[in-house]
Amino acid sequence: ELDMFIRYAEQDSTALLKCMLKARNLYLQEYNTDITQTVSTSSLSFRIYRSQFLDKDIPILPKYLDKILLSK
């Protein structure tokens, strides 16, 4: 039973790794954006929007200010 679980877990992990590598290459080629540098799909979308479609810079708060605002 445990051996079967381990086999399935290894297969699932391998399949996920292949998918993530393919997605990473796609985003690098299409948008010049590395998906490993973002923590969520919304931050990935915003990164792509800012780098590919936005004509003006949107300032990003320094981390210390972001933490202060989020703590309230």
PDB file of N, CA and C in Angstrom:
ATOM      1  N   GLU A   1       0.829  -1.199   0.000  1.00  0.00           N
ATOM      2  CA  GLU A   1       0.000   0.000   0.000  1.00  0.00           C
ATOM      3  C   GLU A   1       0.867   1.255   0.000  1.00  0.00           C
ATOM      4  N   LEU A   2       1.840   1.316   0.895  1.00  0.00           N
ATOM      5  CA  LEU A   2       2.736   2.473   0.946  1.00  0.00           C
ATOM      6  C   LEU A   2       3.580   2.558  -0.321  1.00  0.00           C
ATOM      7  N   ASP A   3       4.034   1.391  -0.812  1.00  0.00           N
ATOM      8  CA  ASP A   3       4.831   1.393  -2.050  1.00  0.00           C
ATOM      9  C   ASP A   3       4.027   1.933  -3.224  1.00  0.00           C
ATOM     10  N   MET A   4       2.757   1.566  -3.289  1.00  0.00           N
ATOM     11  CA  MET A   4       1.902   2.055  -4.364  1.00  0.00           C
ATOM     12  C   MET A   4       1.732   3.567  -4.261  1.00  0.00           C
ATOM     13  N   PHE A   5       1.528   4.049  -3.052  1.00  0.00           N
ATOM     14  CA  PHE A   5       1.394   5.492  -2.844  1.00  0.00           C
ATOM     15  C   PHE A   5       2.669   6.211  -3.278  1.00  0.00           C
ATOM     16  N   ILE A   6       3.805   5.673  -2.912  1.00  0.00           N
ATOM     17  CA  ILE A   6       5.081   6.298  -3.271  1.00  0.00           C
ATOM     18  C   ILE A   6       5.252   6.339  -4.788  1.00  0.00           C
ATOM     19  N   ARG A   7       4.893   5.267  -5.473  1.00  0.00           N
ATOM     20  CA  ARG A   7       4.987   5.242  -6.947  1.00  0.00           C
ATOM     21  C   ARG A   7       4.098   6.319  -7.563  1.00  0.00           C
ATOM     22  N   TYR A   8       2.847   6.401  -7.102  1.00  0.00           N
ATOM     23  CA  TYR A   8       1.927   7.416  -7.622  1.00  0.00           C
ATOM     24  C   TYR A   8       2.429   8.827  -7.310  1.00  0.00           C
ATOM     25  N   ALA A   9       2.936   9.030  -6.110  1.00  0.00           N
ATOM     26  CA  ALA A   9       3.434  10.351  -5.716  1.00  0.00           C
ATOM     27  C   ALA A   9       4.628  10.754  -6.587  1.00  0.00           C
ATOM     28  N   GLU A  10       5.505   9.797  -6.869  1.00  0.00           N
ATOM     29  CA  GLU A  10       6.654  10.087  -7.728  1.00  0.00           C
ATOM     30  C   GLU A  10       6.203  10.403  -9.150  1.00  0.00           C
ATOM     31  N   GLN A  11       5.233   9.662  -9.656  1.00  0.00           N
ATOM     32  CA  GLN A  11       4.718   9.928 -11.005  1.00  0.00           C
ATOM     33  C   GLN A  11       4.046  11.302 -11.066  1.00  0.00           C
ATOM     34  N   ASP A  12       3.248  11.608 -10.062  1.00  0.00           N
ATOM     35  CA  ASP A  12       2.579  12.913 -10.016  1.00  0.00           C
ATOM     36  C   ASP A  12       3.593  14.048  -9.930  1.00  0.00           C
ATOM     37  N   SER A  13       4.619  13.867  -9.122  1.00  0.00           N
ATOM     38  CA  SER A  13       5.648  14.899  -8.975  1.00  0.00           C
ATOM     39  C   SER A  13       6.404  15.104 -10.281  1.00  0.00           C
ATOM     40  N   THR A  14       6.726  14.016 -10.958  1.00  0.00           N
ATOM     41  CA  THR A  14       7.422  14.110 -12.245  1.00  0.00           C
ATOM     42  C   THR A  14       6.552  14.812 -13.278  1.00  0.00           C
ATOM     43  N   ALA A  15       5.276  14.459 -13.334  1.00  0.00           N
ATOM     44  CA  ALA A  15       4.356  15.099 -14.281  1.00  0.00           C
ATOM     45  C   ALA A  15       4.221  16.594 -13.980  1.00  0.00           C
ATOM     46  N   LEU A  16       4.095  16.943 -12.709  1.00  0.00           N
ATOM     47  CA  LEU A  16       3.990  18.352 -12.320  1.00  0.00           C
ATOM     48  C   LEU A  16       5.251  19.113 -12.687  1.00  0.00           C
ATOM     49  N   LEU A  17       6.418  18.529 -12.442  1.00  0.00           N
ATOM     50  CA  LEU A  17       7.674  19.181 -12.790  1.00  0.00           C
ATOM     51  C   LEU A  17       7.751  19.447 -14.286  1.00  0.00           C
ATOM     52  N   LYS A  18       7.381  18.465 -15.100  1.00  0.00           N
ATOM     53  CA  LYS A  18       7.409  18.645 -16.557  1.00  0.00           C
ATOM     54  C   LYS A  18       6.465  19.772 -16.987  1.00  0.00           C
ATOM     55  N   CYS A  19       5.281  19.812 -16.388  1.00  0.00           N
ATOM     56  CA  CYS A  19       4.317  20.876 -16.720  1.00  0.00           C
ATOM     57  C   CYS A  19       4.841  22.248 -16.322  1.00  0.00           C
ATOM     58  N   MET A  20       5.415  22.346 -15.134  1.00  0.00           N
ATOM     59  CA  MET A  20       5.915  23.631 -14.652  1.00  0.00           C
ATOM     60  C   MET A  20       7.100  24.113 -15.492  1.00  0.00           C
ATOM     61  N   LEU A  21       7.979  23.198 -15.902  1.00  0.00           N
ATOM     62  CA  LEU A  21       9.098  23.582 -16.755  1.00  0.00           C
ATOM     63  C   LEU A  21       8.609  24.065 -18.119  1.00  0.00           C
ATOM     64  N   LYS A  22       7.594  23.386 -18.645  1.00  0.00           N
ATOM     65  CA  LYS A  22       7.022  23.805 -19.925  1.00  0.00           C
ATOM     66  C   LYS A  22       6.364  25.181 -19.799  1.00  0.00           C
ATOM     67  N   ALA A  23       5.614  25.385 -18.721  1.00  0.00           N
ATOM     68  CA  ALA A  23       4.968  26.682 -18.487  1.00  0.00           C
ATOM     69  C   ALA A  23       6.020  27.768 -18.302  1.00  0.00           C
ATOM     70  N   ARG A  24       7.074  27.470 -17.559  1.00  0.00           N
ATOM     71  CA  ARG A  24       8.139  28.454 -17.348  1.00  0.00           C
ATOM     72  C   ARG A  24       8.757  28.868 -18.676  1.00  0.00           C
ATOM     73  N   ASN A  25       9.059  27.899 -19.524  1.00  0.00           N
ATOM     74  CA  ASN A  25       9.648  28.215 -20.828  1.00  0.00           C
ATOM     75  C   ASN A  25       8.690  29.036 -21.688  1.00  0.00           C
ATOM     76  N   LEU A  26       7.410  28.697 -21.636  1.00  0.00           N
ATOM     77  CA  LEU A  26       6.415  29.444 -22.408  1.00  0.00           C
ATOM     78  C   LEU A  26       6.366  30.909 -21.968  1.00  0.00           C
ATOM     79  N   TYR A  27       6.302  31.152 -20.652  1.00  0.00           N
ATOM     80  CA  TYR A  27       6.242  32.525 -20.150  1.00  0.00           C
ATOM     81  C   TYR A  27       7.544  33.279 -20.421  1.00  0.00           C
ATOM     82  N   LEU A  28       8.675  32.575 -20.384  1.00  0.00           N
ATOM     83  CA  LEU A  28       9.939  33.231 -20.714  1.00  0.00           C
ATOM     84  C   LEU A  28       9.964  33.648 -22.178  1.00  0.00           C
ATOM     85  N   GLN A  29       9.509  32.765 -23.059  1.00  0.00           N
ATOM     86  CA  GLN A  29       9.524  33.068 -24.496  1.00  0.00           C
ATOM     87  C   GLN A  29       8.500  34.128 -24.873  1.00  0.00           C
ATOM     88  N   GLU A  30       7.285  33.991 -24.373  1.00  0.00           N
ATOM     89  CA  GLU A  30       6.194  34.878 -24.788  1.00  0.00           C
ATOM     90  C   GLU A  30       6.235  36.243 -24.106  1.00  0.00           C
ATOM     91  N   TYR A  31       6.616  36.268 -22.816  1.00  0.00           N
ATOM     92  CA  TYR A  31       6.508  37.503 -22.044  1.00  0.00           C
ATOM     93  C   TYR A  31       7.809  37.938 -21.371  1.00  0.00           C
ATOM     94  N   ASN A  32       8.883  37.186 -21.593  1.00  0.00           N
ATOM     95  CA  ASN A  32      10.164  37.474 -20.962  1.00  0.00           C
ATOM     96  C   ASN A  32      10.010  37.591 -19.438  1.00  0.00           C
ATOM     97  N   THR A  33       9.230  36.695 -18.875  1.00  0.00           N
ATOM     98  CA  THR A  33       8.914  36.705 -17.446  1.00  0.00           C
ATOM     99  C   THR A  33       9.133  35.315 -16.865  1.00  0.00           C
ATOM    100  N   ASP A  34       9.858  35.264 -15.757  1.00  0.00           N
ATOM    101  CA  ASP A  34      10.139  33.996 -15.091  1.00  0.00           C
ATOM    102  C   ASP A  34       9.073  33.752 -14.018  1.00  0.00           C
ATOM    103  N   ILE A  35       8.282  32.700 -14.208  1.00  0.00           N
ATOM    104  CA  ILE A  35       7.185  32.442 -13.262  1.00  0.00           C
ATOM    105  C   ILE A  35       7.680  32.024 -11.887  1.00  0.00           C
ATOM    106  N   THR A  36       8.954  31.657 -11.775  1.00  0.00           N
ATOM    107  CA  THR A  36       9.471  31.274 -10.457  1.00  0.00           C
ATOM    108  C   THR A  36       9.744  32.487  -9.578  1.00  0.00           C
ATOM    109  N   GLN A  37       9.622  33.684 -10.142  1.00  0.00           N
ATOM    110  CA  GLN A  37       9.872  34.908  -9.381  1.00  0.00           C
ATOM    111  C   GLN A  37       8.590  35.524  -8.825  1.00  0.00           C
ATOM    112  N   THR A  38       7.461  34.853  -8.994  1.00  0.00           N
ATOM    113  CA  THR A  38       6.194  35.365  -8.485  1.00  0.00           C
ATOM    114  C   THR A  38       5.554  34.333  -7.570  1.00  0.00           C
ATOM    115  N   VAL A  39       4.739  34.814  -6.646  1.00  0.00           N
ATOM    116  CA  VAL A  39       4.147  33.907  -5.662  1.00  0.00           C
ATOM    117  C   VAL A  39       2.684  33.577  -5.947  1.00  0.00           C
ATOM    118  N   SER A  40       2.075  34.305  -6.881  1.00  0.00           N
ATOM    119  CA  SER A  40       0.666  34.042  -7.175  1.00  0.00           C
ATOM    120  C   SER A  40       0.374  34.355  -8.634  1.00  0.00           C
ATOM    121  N   THR A  41      -0.749  33.854  -9.111  1.00  0.00           N
ATOM    122  CA  THR A  41      -1.125  34.147 -10.495  1.00  0.00           C
ATOM    123  C   THR A  41      -1.475  35.618 -10.672  1.00  0.00           C
ATOM    124  N   SER A  42      -2.018  36.245  -9.631  1.00  0.00           N
ATOM    125  CA  SER A  42      -2.336  37.675  -9.752  1.00  0.00           C
ATOM    126  C   SER A  42      -1.063  38.502  -9.857  1.00  0.00           C
ATOM    127  N   SER A  43      -0.036  38.168  -9.084  1.00  0.00           N
ATOM    128  CA  SER A  43       1.216  38.925  -9.197  1.00  0.00           C
ATOM    129  C   SER A  43       1.902  38.644 -10.534  1.00  0.00           C
ATOM    130  N   LEU A  44       1.765  37.436 -11.053  1.00  0.00           N
ATOM    131  CA  LEU A  44       2.299  37.120 -12.376  1.00  0.00           C
ATOM    132  C   LEU A  44       1.584  37.929 -13.446  1.00  0.00           C
ATOM    133  N   SER A  45       0.272  38.000 -13.358  1.00  0.00           N
ATOM    134  CA  SER A  45      -0.506  38.786 -14.320  1.00  0.00           C
ATOM    135  C   SER A  45      -0.112  40.256 -14.276  1.00  0.00           C
ATOM    136  N   PHE A  46       0.041  40.791 -13.077  1.00  0.00           N
ATOM    137  CA  PHE A  46       0.408  42.193 -12.933  1.00  0.00           C
ATOM    138  C   PHE A  46       1.810  42.452 -13.478  1.00  0.00           C
ATOM    139  N   ARG A  47       2.724  41.524 -13.236  1.00  0.00           N
ATOM    140  CA  ARG A  47       4.088  41.654 -13.742  1.00  0.00           C
ATOM    141  C   ARG A  47       4.083  41.687 -15.277  1.00  0.00           C
ATOM    142  N   ILE A  48       3.324  40.793 -15.887  1.00  0.00           N
ATOM    143  CA  ILE A  48       3.234  40.758 -17.351  1.00  0.00           C
ATOM    144  C   ILE A  48       2.580  42.030 -17.874  1.00  0.00           C
ATOM    145  N   TYR A  49       1.514  42.452 -17.240  1.00  0.00           N
ATOM    146  CA  TYR A  49       0.829  43.677 -17.666  1.00  0.00           C
ATOM    147  C   TYR A  49       1.774  44.870 -17.619  1.00  0.00           C
ATOM    148  N   ARG A  50       2.487  45.012 -16.489  1.00  0.00           N
ATOM    149  CA  ARG A  50       3.414  46.144 -16.345  1.00  0.00           C
ATOM    150  C   ARG A  50       4.528  46.091 -17.385  1.00  0.00           C
ATOM    151  N   SER A  51       5.075  44.910 -17.632  1.00  0.00           N
ATOM    152  CA  SER A  51       6.240  44.818 -18.519  1.00  0.00           C
ATOM    153  C   SER A  51       5.876  44.816 -20.004  1.00  0.00           C
ATOM    154  N   GLN A  52       4.671  44.381 -20.346  1.00  0.00           N
ATOM    155  CA  GLN A  52       4.334  44.213 -21.756  1.00  0.00           C
ATOM    156  C   GLN A  52       3.330  45.227 -22.302  1.00  0.00           C
ATOM    157  N   PHE A  53       2.464  45.734 -21.459  1.00  0.00           N
ATOM    158  CA  PHE A  53       1.342  46.519 -21.970  1.00  0.00           C
ATOM    159  C   PHE A  53       1.213  47.926 -21.399  1.00  0.00           C
ATOM    160  N   LEU A  54       1.767  48.170 -20.247  1.00  0.00           N
ATOM    161  CA  LEU A  54       1.610  49.471 -19.592  1.00  0.00           C
ATOM    162  C   LEU A  54       2.659  50.444 -20.106  1.00  0.00           C
ATOM    163  N   ASP A  55       2.221  51.641 -20.479  1.00  0.00           N
ATOM    164  CA  ASP A  55       3.139  52.635 -21.023  1.00  0.00           C
ATOM    165  C   ASP A  55       3.823  53.470 -19.936  1.00  0.00           C
ATOM    166  N   LYS A  56       3.222  53.530 -18.753  1.00  0.00           N
ATOM    167  CA  LYS A  56       3.777  54.327 -17.662  1.00  0.00           C
ATOM    168  C   LYS A  56       4.192  53.399 -16.525  1.00  0.00           C
ATOM    169  N   ASP A  57       5.211  53.824 -15.789  1.00  0.00           N
ATOM    170  CA  ASP A  57       5.645  53.042 -14.629  1.00  0.00           C
ATOM    171  C   ASP A  57       4.678  53.225 -13.466  1.00  0.00           C
ATOM    172  N   ILE A  58       4.368  52.134 -12.807  1.00  0.00           N
ATOM    173  CA  ILE A  58       3.587  52.175 -11.573  1.00  0.00           C
ATOM    174  C   ILE A  58       4.576  51.917 -10.444  1.00  0.00           C
ATOM    175  N   PRO A  59       4.724  52.861  -9.544  1.00  0.00           N
ATOM    176  CA  PRO A  59       5.691  52.640  -8.463  1.00  0.00           C
ATOM    177  C   PRO A  59       5.251  51.489  -7.553  1.00  0.00           C
ATOM    178  N   ILE A  60       6.222  50.755  -7.098  1.00  0.00           N
ATOM    179  CA  ILE A  60       5.964  49.653  -6.171  1.00  0.00           C
ATOM    180  C   ILE A  60       6.532  50.059  -4.817  1.00  0.00           C
ATOM    181  N   LEU A  61       5.724  49.891  -3.788  1.00  0.00           N
ATOM    182  CA  LEU A  61       6.159  50.276  -2.446  1.00  0.00           C
ATOM    183  C   LEU A  61       7.323  49.412  -1.985  1.00  0.00           C
ATOM    184  N   PRO A  62       8.236  50.008  -1.236  1.00  0.00           N
ATOM    185  CA  PRO A  62       9.281  49.198  -0.609  1.00  0.00           C
ATOM    186  C   PRO A  62       8.642  48.200   0.365  1.00  0.00           C
ATOM    187  N   LYS A  63       9.299  47.098   0.585  1.00  0.00           N
ATOM    188  CA  LYS A  63       8.734  46.038   1.428  1.00  0.00           C
ATOM    189  C   LYS A  63       8.384  46.523   2.831  1.00  0.00           C
ATOM    190  N   TYR A  64       9.203  47.393   3.411  1.00  0.00           N
ATOM    191  CA  TYR A  64       8.915  47.836   4.775  1.00  0.00           C
ATOM    192  C   TYR A  64       7.615  48.641   4.836  1.00  0.00           C
ATOM    193  N   LEU A  65       7.329  49.447   3.808  1.00  0.00           N
ATOM    194  CA  LEU A  65       6.069  50.191   3.790  1.00  0.00           C
ATOM    195  C   LEU A  65       4.886  49.262   3.522  1.00  0.00           C
ATOM    196  N   ASP A  66       5.100  48.311   2.662  1.00  0.00           N
ATOM    197  CA  ASP A  66       4.063  47.335   2.359  1.00  0.00           C
ATOM    198  C   ASP A  66       3.668  46.568   3.624  1.00  0.00           C
ATOM    199  N   LYS A  67       4.653  46.176   4.414  1.00  0.00           N
ATOM    200  CA  LYS A  67       4.371  45.454   5.662  1.00  0.00           C
ATOM    201  C   LYS A  67       3.580  46.332   6.643  1.00  0.00           C
ATOM    202  N   ILE A  68       3.948  47.603   6.707  1.00  0.00           N
ATOM    203  CA  ILE A  68       3.246  48.523   7.614  1.00  0.00           C
ATOM    204  C   ILE A  68       1.769  48.634   7.194  1.00  0.00           C
ATOM    205  N   LEU A  69       1.541  48.824   5.917  1.00  0.00           N
ATOM    206  CA  LEU A  69       0.158  48.975   5.431  1.00  0.00           C
ATOM    207  C   LEU A  69      -0.659  47.697   5.609  1.00  0.00           C
ATOM    208  N   LEU A  70      -0.033  46.560   5.391  1.00  0.00           N
ATOM    209  CA  LEU A  70      -0.740  45.293   5.511  1.00  0.00           C
ATOM    210  C   LEU A  70      -1.016  44.911   6.965  1.00  0.00           C
ATOM    211  N   SER A  71      -0.240  45.458   7.888  1.00  0.00           N
ATOM    212  CA  SER A  71      -0.433  45.094   9.292  1.00  0.00           C
ATOM    213  C   SER A  71      -1.594  45.826   9.941  1.00  0.00           C
ATOM    214  N   LYS A  72      -2.145  46.827   9.265  1.00  0.00           N
ATOM    215  CA  LYS A  72      -3.234  47.610   9.854  1.00  0.00           C
ATOM    216  C   LYS A  72      -4.566  47.115   9.423  1.00  0.00           C
TER     217      LYS A  72
END
